Amino acid sequence: MRRIVYSVAMSLDGYIAGPGGDYDWIVMDPEIDFGEITRRFDTVIMGRRTFEVAGGGASEGMETFVFSRTLRPADYPKVNLVADAEPFVRELRGRPGKDVWLFGGG
């Protein structure tokens, strides 16, 4: 069974973004090998707001699923839109493949 791995930058007091939705406080650490981290995943899942903040595109080299009841599939042909997260995640975990990255927050 595949694992769902939640990975996000977060402040020590539990915040992902500032009061205005800003995330400029996140400093990229050159010692972290993000390529190595992401190689363990072949699928990424995220909510609509995270998807929009991330630029509204598919994650390169990964199958991308976005949880949304408002986005239209015709507007985002390179991602898979999912309206009902719980049964989908249960089914996704049973598929063959690498771990699944639950990206973002909010």
Short mmCIF file of C-alpha atoms in Angstrom, two decimals:
data_model
loop_
_atom_site.label_atom_id
_atom_site.label_comp_id
_atom_site.label_asym_id
_atom_site.label_seq_id
_atom_site.Cartn_x
_atom_site.Cartn_y
_atom_site.Cartn_z
CA MET A 1 0.00 0.00 0.00
CA ARG A 2 1.34 3.42 -0.98
CA ARG A 3 1.93 5.98 1.73
CA ILE A 4 0.56 9.53 1.67
CA VAL A 5 3.36 11.84 2.84
CA TYR A 6 2.49 15.36 3.99
CA SER A 7 5.37 17.71 3.37
CA VAL A 8 5.17 21.48 3.73
CA ALA A 9 7.22 24.43 4.95
CA MET A 10 5.77 25.64 8.23
CA SER A 11 6.78 28.10 10.93
CA LEU A 12 7.43 26.80 14.45
CA ASP A 13 4.06 28.16 15.56
CA GLY A 14 2.24 26.14 12.87
CA TYR A 15 1.65 28.72 10.15
CA ILE A 16 2.21 28.11 6.45
CA ALA A 17 1.44 31.65 5.26
CA GLY A 18 1.38 35.10 6.78
CA PRO A 19 -1.82 37.08 7.45
CA GLY A 20 -1.95 38.28 3.84
CA GLY A 21 -1.25 34.83 2.38
CA ASP A 22 2.44 35.70 1.99
CA TYR A 23 5.08 33.00 2.16
CA ASP A 24 8.21 35.07 1.55
CA TRP A 25 9.53 34.03 4.96
CA ILE A 26 10.37 30.57 3.54
CA VAL A 27 14.07 30.52 2.73
CA MET A 28 15.35 27.89 0.31
CA ASP A 29 18.14 25.96 2.04
CA PRO A 30 20.89 25.16 -0.50
CA GLU A 31 21.92 22.13 1.58
CA ILE A 32 18.58 20.39 1.01
CA ASP A 33 18.51 18.17 -2.08
CA PHE A 34 14.92 18.68 -3.23
CA GLY A 35 15.52 16.45 -6.25
CA GLU A 36 16.36 13.57 -3.94
CA ILE A 37 13.30 14.27 -1.81
CA THR A 38 10.91 14.34 -4.75
CA ARG A 39 12.31 11.19 -6.42
CA ARG A 40 10.46 9.06 -3.89
CA PHE A 41 7.11 10.29 -5.29
CA ASP A 42 5.34 9.73 -8.60
CA THR A 43 2.08 11.42 -7.61
CA VAL A 44 1.23 14.73 -5.96
CA ILE A 45 -2.11 15.75 -4.45
CA MET A 46 -3.11 19.21 -3.26
CA GLY A 47 -6.07 21.45 -2.60
CA ARG A 48 -7.32 24.13 -4.95
CA ARG A 49 -5.80 27.10 -3.12
CA THR A 50 -2.36 25.48 -2.94
CA PHE A 51 -2.66 24.63 -6.64
CA GLU A 52 -3.48 28.24 -7.49
CA VAL A 53 -0.61 29.64 -5.37
CA ALA A 54 1.76 27.12 -6.96
CA GLY A 55 0.95 28.50 -10.39
CA GLY A 56 -1.92 26.31 -11.52
CA GLY A 57 0.10 23.72 -13.41
CA ALA A 58 1.02 20.08 -13.24
CA SER A 59 4.02 19.01 -11.16
CA GLU A 60 6.77 18.00 -13.54
CA GLY A 61 7.35 14.25 -13.68
CA MET A 62 4.43 13.48 -11.36
CA GLU A 63 0.78 12.71 -11.87
CA THR A 64 -1.02 15.69 -10.34
CA PHE A 65 -4.40 15.59 -8.59
CA VAL A 66 -6.17 18.70 -7.29
CA PHE A 67 -9.10 18.58 -4.89
CA SER A 68 -11.69 21.06 -6.10
CA ARG A 69 -15.39 21.35 -6.66
CA THR A 70 -15.08 24.66 -8.52
CA LEU A 71 -12.28 24.31 -11.09
CA ARG A 72 -13.30 23.15 -14.57
CA PRO A 73 -11.41 20.21 -16.13
CA ALA A 74 -11.38 21.93 -19.54
CA ASP A 75 -9.33 24.79 -18.03
CA TYR A 76 -6.67 22.44 -16.56
CA PRO A 77 -6.13 19.55 -18.98
CA LYS A 78 -2.75 18.52 -17.51
CA VAL A 79 -4.06 17.85 -13.99
CA ASN A 80 -6.71 15.55 -12.60
CA LEU A 81 -9.47 17.31 -10.68
CA VAL A 82 -11.08 15.37 -7.84
CA ALA A 83 -14.31 16.50 -6.17
CA ASP A 84 -14.51 13.94 -3.34
CA ALA A 85 -11.13 13.48 -1.65
CA GLU A 86 -11.75 10.70 0.87
CA PRO A 87 -12.81 7.83 -1.42
CA PHE A 88 -10.28 8.94 -4.03
CA VAL A 89 -7.34 8.85 -1.59
CA ARG A 90 -8.41 5.43 -0.33
CA GLU A 91 -8.43 4.13 -3.92
CA LEU A 92 -5.16 5.93 -4.81
CA ARG A 93 -3.31 4.27 -1.93
CA GLY A 94 -4.21 0.86 -3.37
CA ARG A 95 -2.74 1.62 -6.80
CA PRO A 96 0.79 0.47 -7.60
CA GLY A 97 3.48 3.12 -7.54
CA LYS A 98 5.72 5.23 -5.36
CA ASP A 99 4.61 7.22 -2.33
CA VAL A 100 2.15 10.09 -2.83
CA TRP A 101 3.13 13.65 -1.88
CA LEU A 102 0.38 15.64 -0.15
CA PHE A 103 1.68 19.10 -0.93
CA GLY A 104 0.86 22.41 0.69
CA GLY A 105 -1.79 23.48 3.07
CA GLY A 106 -4.46 26.03 3.52
#
